[in-house]
XYZ file of C-alpha atoms in Angstrom:
439
model
C 4.221 -10.660 26.513
C 0.264 -10.203 26.548
C -1.327 -11.990 23.733
C -4.898 -12.836 22.976
C -4.804 -15.863 25.061
C -5.079 -13.442 27.867
C -8.358 -12.176 26.948
C -10.160 -15.069 25.300
C -12.279 -15.799 28.454
C -13.312 -12.497 28.988
C -17.233 -12.481 29.265
C -19.277 -10.670 26.415
C -20.442 -7.916 28.812
C -16.690 -6.962 29.455
C -15.993 -7.152 25.906
C -18.871 -4.883 25.027
C -17.549 -2.334 27.775
C -14.034 -2.374 26.309
C -15.729 -1.558 22.708
C -17.539 1.162 24.413
C -14.216 2.609 26.003
C -12.781 2.429 22.579
C -15.634 4.356 21.008
C -15.481 7.078 23.739
C -11.662 7.413 22.891
C -12.495 8.006 19.233
C -15.155 10.582 20.007
C -12.550 12.313 22.195
C -10.014 12.255 19.423
C -12.515 13.263 16.846
C -11.279 16.935 17.176
C -7.700 15.840 16.627
C -8.603 13.811 13.805
C -10.581 16.604 11.871
C -7.647 18.883 12.568
C -5.479 16.417 11.105
C -7.702 16.218 8.220
C -8.011 19.691 7.455
C -3.857 20.186 7.795
C -3.817 17.578 5.266
C -6.052 19.345 3.003
C -3.859 22.149 3.083
C -1.274 20.242 1.067
C -3.752 17.869 -0.978
C -7.312 19.823 -1.136
C -8.745 16.254 -2.238
C -8.689 15.518 1.616
C -11.467 17.955 1.910
C -13.686 16.442 -0.933
C -16.473 14.137 -0.233
C -16.375 14.526 3.499
C -19.740 13.178 3.853
C -18.522 9.747 2.842
C -16.128 9.786 5.961
C -19.295 10.256 8.116
C -21.275 7.629 6.716
C -23.482 9.961 4.597
C -23.238 8.008 1.093
C -24.533 8.843 -2.237
C -28.185 7.527 -3.318
C -26.638 5.622 -5.867
C -24.194 3.667 -4.139
C -24.747 0.048 -5.039
C -26.289 -2.200 -2.036
C -25.667 -5.783 -1.671
C -21.954 -5.342 -2.754
C -18.630 -6.959 -2.023
C -16.735 -4.179 0.283
C -13.173 -3.910 -0.097
C -10.987 -1.660 1.969
C -7.349 -0.757 0.862
C -5.747 2.064 2.691
C -3.785 3.794 0.001
C -1.942 3.501 -3.187
C 0.264 0.442 -2.107
C -2.937 -1.490 -1.029
C -4.997 -0.680 -4.092
C -2.615 -1.775 -6.291
C -2.152 -5.139 -4.459
C -5.832 -5.487 -4.990
C -5.664 -6.033 -8.797
C -5.115 -9.742 -9.372
C -7.719 -10.636 -6.856
C -10.584 -7.986 -8.040
C -9.659 -9.107 -11.457
C -10.325 -12.433 -10.641
C -13.711 -11.499 -8.390
C -15.178 -9.567 -11.276
C -14.649 -12.530 -13.874
C -16.026 -15.231 -11.100
C -18.976 -13.001 -9.937
C -19.822 -10.659 -12.791
C -23.298 -9.575 -11.083
C -21.864 -8.738 -7.815
C -20.993 -4.886 -7.511
C -17.649 -4.126 -5.892
C -17.235 -1.134 -3.594
C -13.812 -0.098 -2.824
C -12.811 2.342 0.096
C -9.548 4.102 0.975
C -8.424 6.607 3.625
C -6.209 8.575 1.036
C -7.218 10.496 -2.023
C -3.979 9.085 -3.640
C -5.458 5.611 -2.701
C -8.719 6.691 -4.591
C -7.099 7.982 -7.580
C -5.289 4.704 -8.021
C -8.595 2.706 -7.666
C -9.993 4.972 -10.547
C -6.989 4.577 -12.688
C -7.071 0.764 -12.118
C -10.929 -0.127 -12.383
C -12.695 3.116 -13.731
C -16.303 3.022 -13.264
C -16.325 -1.008 -12.850
C -16.093 -0.346 -9.180
C -17.290 2.023 -7.135
C -14.698 4.370 -4.906
C -15.642 5.773 -1.404
C -13.788 7.128 1.375
C -13.446 4.768 4.570
C -15.589 6.080 7.404
C -14.329 7.074 10.874
C -14.789 4.089 13.317
C -17.691 5.119 15.531
C -20.873 3.257 16.001
C -23.426 5.690 14.498
C -20.951 6.377 11.177
C -20.559 2.566 10.642
C -24.218 1.937 11.159
C -24.985 4.386 8.565
C -22.482 3.158 6.032
C -23.593 -0.512 6.563
C -27.231 0.364 6.156
C -26.351 2.258 2.879
C -24.150 -0.680 1.444
C -25.813 -3.603 2.946
C -22.438 -5.439 1.892
C -22.662 -9.347 1.557
C -18.970 -9.501 2.528
C -16.090 -7.560 3.539
C -12.266 -8.037 2.574
C -9.742 -5.606 4.090
C -6.099 -5.755 2.703
C -3.221 -6.235 4.696
C -3.533 -5.000 8.092
C -6.534 -2.949 9.171
C -8.464 -3.538 12.514
C -11.355 -1.268 13.286
C -13.292 -2.533 16.308
C -16.414 -0.984 15.522
C -16.517 -1.899 11.730
C -15.868 -5.619 12.681
C -18.699 -5.390 15.447
C -21.334 -4.342 12.769
C -20.077 -7.227 10.420
C -20.553 -9.636 13.251
C -23.823 -7.999 14.256
C -25.178 -8.059 10.831
C -23.769 -11.458 10.014
C -21.440 -10.220 7.222
C -18.553 -12.310 6.498
C -14.891 -10.535 7.007
C -11.622 -11.413 5.754
C -8.155 -9.827 6.184
C -6.495 -10.581 2.722
C -2.643 -10.617 1.883
C -2.180 -9.926 5.812
C 1.046 -9.093 7.244
C 1.832 -7.668 10.666
C 5.537 -6.713 11.484
C 7.045 -7.083 14.744
C 6.920 -3.173 15.393
C 3.053 -3.252 14.541
C 2.533 -6.548 16.663
C 4.100 -4.640 19.639
C 1.808 -1.680 19.071
C -1.249 -3.912 18.836
C -0.084 -5.822 22.068
C -0.041 -2.404 24.106
C -3.880 -2.182 23.432
C -4.657 -5.967 23.237
C -7.541 -5.445 25.747
C -9.004 -3.600 22.788
C -7.814 -5.024 19.790
C -8.086 -8.969 20.724
C -11.742 -8.864 20.651
C -11.688 -7.145 17.276
C -9.025 -9.631 15.957
C -11.247 -12.781 16.614
C -14.133 -11.417 14.571
C -12.308 -12.195 11.181
C -14.010 -15.141 9.594
C -10.896 -15.664 7.470
C -7.336 -14.437 7.670
C -4.963 -14.989 4.669
C -1.341 -14.358 5.768
C 1.478 -13.626 3.369
C 4.046 -15.595 5.621
C 4.244 -17.895 8.464
C 5.730 -15.231 10.616
C 2.826 -12.849 9.983
C 0.448 -15.641 10.818
C 1.956 -16.193 14.206
C 1.894 -12.651 15.107
C -1.806 -12.452 14.113
C -2.553 -15.577 15.941
C -0.740 -14.027 19.171
C -2.651 -10.852 18.655
C -6.175 -12.692 18.730
C -7.103 -14.184 15.405
C -8.806 -17.610 15.759
C -6.451 -20.766 14.596
C -9.359 -22.186 12.639
C -9.521 -19.249 10.162
C -5.946 -18.813 9.584
C -4.757 -19.550 6.115
C -0.894 -18.825 4.633
C -0.963 -18.210 1.143
C 2.120 -16.088 0.210
C 1.908 -12.600 -1.000
C -0.635 -11.750 -3.966
C 1.998 -8.850 -4.670
C 4.074 -11.858 -6.296
C 1.137 -11.696 -8.813
C 2.666 -9.060 -11.061
C 1.378 -9.054 -14.581
C 3.364 -6.375 -16.628
C 0.994 -5.684 -19.698
C 2.950 -5.622 -22.928
C 1.841 -2.031 -23.495
C 3.644 -0.795 -20.394
C 6.906 -2.442 -21.321
C 6.384 -0.969 -24.829
C 5.756 2.394 -23.406
C 8.893 1.850 -21.215
C 11.122 1.314 -23.945
C 9.736 4.341 -26.090
C 10.541 6.591 -22.853
C 13.744 4.981 -22.710
C 14.559 5.624 -26.445
C 13.379 9.371 -26.128
C 15.825 9.829 -22.879
C 18.440 8.459 -24.479
C 19.089 4.737 -25.304
C 22.926 5.154 -24.043
C 22.280 7.337 -21.346
C 22.828 6.075 -17.573
C 19.255 6.378 -15.953
C 18.510 5.602 -12.592
C 15.033 6.166 -10.566
C 14.220 6.659 -7.126
C 10.425 5.516 -6.623
C 8.134 6.374 -3.948
C 10.333 8.834 -2.002
C 9.293 10.349 1.049
C 10.379 13.346 2.956
C 14.275 13.577 3.543
C 14.979 10.883 1.212
C 15.065 13.305 -2.100
C 17.753 15.118 -0.353
C 19.862 11.819 -0.147
C 19.155 10.835 -3.593
C 20.023 14.246 -5.079
C 23.263 14.067 -3.122
C 24.072 10.543 -4.562
C 22.988 11.792 -8.002
C 25.841 14.691 -7.887
C 28.188 12.157 -7.327
C 27.071 9.943 -10.052
C 27.304 13.134 -12.442
C 30.968 13.309 -11.599
C 31.307 10.147 -13.504
C 28.655 10.274 -15.751
C 27.897 13.769 -16.735
C 25.041 12.872 -19.005
C 23.175 10.686 -16.172
C 19.527 11.203 -15.602
C 17.744 10.760 -12.347
C 13.974 10.247 -12.342
C 12.315 10.986 -9.011
C 8.945 10.151 -8.438
C 7.801 11.135 -4.926
C 5.259 8.837 -3.104
C 2.459 11.549 -2.338
C 1.401 13.882 -5.133
C 0.675 16.660 -2.605
C 4.655 16.941 -2.521
C 5.304 17.451 -6.083
C 5.650 20.882 -5.927
C 7.888 20.778 -2.691
C 10.366 18.212 -4.237
C 10.465 20.267 -7.408
C 11.509 23.404 -5.090
C 13.911 21.084 -3.569
C 15.474 19.893 -6.710
C 15.793 23.585 -7.826
C 17.414 24.677 -4.693
C 20.003 21.815 -5.077
C 21.183 23.589 -8.238
C 20.596 20.405 -10.491
C 18.569 21.279 -13.796
C 15.194 19.609 -13.625
C 12.201 18.862 -16.172
C 8.593 17.952 -14.884
C 6.666 15.152 -16.427
C 3.708 17.338 -16.699
C 5.995 19.552 -18.836
C 6.069 20.047 -22.511
C 9.635 18.954 -22.940
C 11.315 15.653 -22.254
C 14.789 16.040 -20.322
C 17.876 16.397 -22.788
C 21.146 15.249 -22.236
C 22.064 18.526 -20.325
C 18.809 18.068 -17.912
C 20.074 15.934 -14.804
C 16.690 15.203 -12.910
C 13.243 14.148 -14.353
C 10.247 14.633 -11.808
C 7.699 12.196 -12.366
C 4.919 14.476 -11.142
C 2.100 12.076 -12.455
C 0.279 9.502 -10.944
C 0.151 5.847 -12.525
C 3.389 5.889 -14.534
C 5.593 4.498 -12.204
C 5.742 0.991 -14.148
C 6.693 3.079 -17.205
C 9.335 4.970 -15.517
C 10.563 1.660 -13.905
C 10.863 0.387 -17.527
C 12.908 3.195 -18.643
C 15.565 2.949 -16.012
C 18.744 0.999 -15.617
C 18.436 0.875 -11.770
C 15.715 1.279 -9.508
C 16.101 2.671 -5.757
C 12.644 1.993 -3.807
C 12.040 4.649 -1.242
C 10.284 4.619 2.093
C 13.305 2.347 3.065
C 16.030 5.222 4.119
C 13.357 6.997 5.740
C 11.818 4.900 8.587
C 8.684 4.218 6.864
C 9.181 0.403 6.089
C 9.684 0.273 2.420
C 7.443 -0.143 -0.605
C 6.633 -2.594 -3.313
C 9.920 -3.965 -4.677
C 8.593 -6.616 -6.912
C 7.193 -4.083 -9.584
C 10.738 -3.141 -10.816
C 11.937 -6.775 -10.254
C 9.206 -8.214 -12.621
C 10.386 -5.831 -15.539
C 14.096 -7.025 -14.986
C 15.225 -3.771 -13.376
C 17.739 -3.947 -10.799
C 16.208 -3.214 -7.140
C 18.106 -1.017 -4.583
C 16.668 -0.292 -1.065
C 17.676 1.072 2.133
C 17.699 -0.468 5.684
C 13.983 -0.115 6.437
C 12.134 -2.781 5.026
C 9.699 -3.868 8.071
C 6.721 -3.758 5.712
C 8.254 -6.215 3.316
C 10.619 -7.931 5.433
C 9.888 -11.520 4.187
C 9.958 -10.355 0.463
C 12.979 -8.252 0.783
C 14.924 -11.110 2.390
C 13.842 -13.417 -0.399
C 15.190 -11.103 -2.933
C 18.267 -10.703 -0.870
C 19.048 -14.306 -0.800
C 18.535 -14.918 -4.215
C 20.810 -11.970 -5.274
C 17.869 -10.093 -6.838
C 18.300 -6.965 -4.985
C 20.843 -4.871 -3.084
C 20.353 -3.160 0.226
C 22.317 -0.063 1.020
C 22.790 2.589 3.627
C 22.126 6.080 3.030
C 25.958 6.759 2.904
C 26.608 4.296 0.418
C 23.624 4.753 -2.014
C 26.070 6.617 -4.528
C 28.507 3.855 -4.500
C 25.969 1.336 -5.209
C 24.260 2.951 -8.122
C 27.504 3.655 -9.669
C 28.644 0.310 -9.459
C 25.560 -1.146 -11.151
C 25.542 1.904 -13.812
C 29.267 0.766 -14.715
C 28.425 -2.815 -14.823
C 25.596 -3.877 -17.481
C 26.621 -7.624 -17.034
C 25.713 -7.567 -13.162
C 22.643 -5.543 -13.716
C 21.501 -8.145 -16.217
C 22.228 -11.053 -13.815
C 20.509 -9.346 -11.005
C 17.475 -8.159 -13.061
C 17.019 -11.681 -14.194
C 17.306 -13.411 -10.674
C 14.398 -10.710 -9.553
C 12.373 -11.935 -12.443
C 12.862 -15.364 -11.241
C 11.794 -14.824 -7.694
C 8.582 -13.049 -8.851
C 7.889 -15.994 -11.188
C 8.665 -18.847 -8.875
C 6.670 -17.332 -5.929
C 3.522 -16.764 -7.894
C 0.500 -19.081 -6.846
C -0.805 -16.989 -3.867
C -3.687 -16.075 -5.749
C -5.258 -19.208 -6.420
C -4.666 -20.245 -2.624
C -6.329 -16.865 -1.943
C -9.201 -17.534 -4.523
C -10.231 -20.812 -2.821
C -10.202 -19.067 0.686
C -12.423 -16.089 -0.531
C -14.810 -18.446 -2.415
C -15.485 -20.396 1.069
C -16.182 -16.769 2.563
C -18.487 -15.938 -0.198
C -20.391 -18.866 0.342
C -20.914 -17.795 4.087
C -23.295 -15.133 2.861
C -26.590 -14.931 4.657
């Protein structure tokens, strides 16, 4: 396997040449990138808004001398919450800009922080675009969430003496193999990081093999364990459950992707055979698919009420479509069982700690590469169940019929979340050191 060690002796002129090659490929692919953006805009018009930001043309009122945090989409934006809350308390005079790639990520940023931080779209990784972005923001430091490696962005961080961190970093075996295929480009980028905070030892080793310098590596655990469920969310979940029916079996399929809803609906038909008043809450991962999923439910023959409608689902309604953003914790709080999507479709899974923190039984499919360590910990603690597409109905039925087991598994889930908290303090200490590096 080719690793960073194969390239660490490359002279500077050759590293520059490699970055120029990468830049040439970015420009060659730009038409494809723009067509893809246009096609996404057909499903979600928000992709066609504020296009100037993606090309480095920022509004005049963007805060300069800011801390720039990049979070790709909804999951990464959500994961920033404990870190950003601490940063704003510890450094009240420092403006924060958060970039996302997707509109849904931007919406989540706005929901979480309002006007306390500024949201912008992440720029395309060309030298001219990145130069405009850096000149407009003049960031004092950059924090990239999880795993995003953009050679030109990292080059400009180095060129402008802007310290840059990779926080809550994870790197699956599959992603590592992808980076290794292009290690002649990515190895130099990885070594630009001034701080890398890995979620687990396995992530750290893969990042080191990809080019991260040993002296900047820290292993702190995942800040996703820093789940603090507000009492108001618990209360709203309880109120929703009371409105749905306190004695009614309710399960949720959250963050679902294409092809997963059909599996979930098939499972729910089998649930209805035993529990005719059972309710399934479906919350698709991407808002642009809300109408598509509504059509899929209608074509399945199951009765459905949408969250954005005026009525709650009464006992003869089988499916409740959560076609809103920001209410997933409330839906979790109203459910007996939570299936977390992106795990039957080969996406790699989504955050399973939020329902666990609420004491809700967590179920997921076979594809959990993005949360490999967390899912392993949950399974070993008896805090979650993993199932196949074919066995989903049986697992849900067994849980709905056994409140004692649900209580036990839910309790284990809360214990896993609480016992693994502490990553934030480790992360805080590392980032404080990063901020001290400001020029």
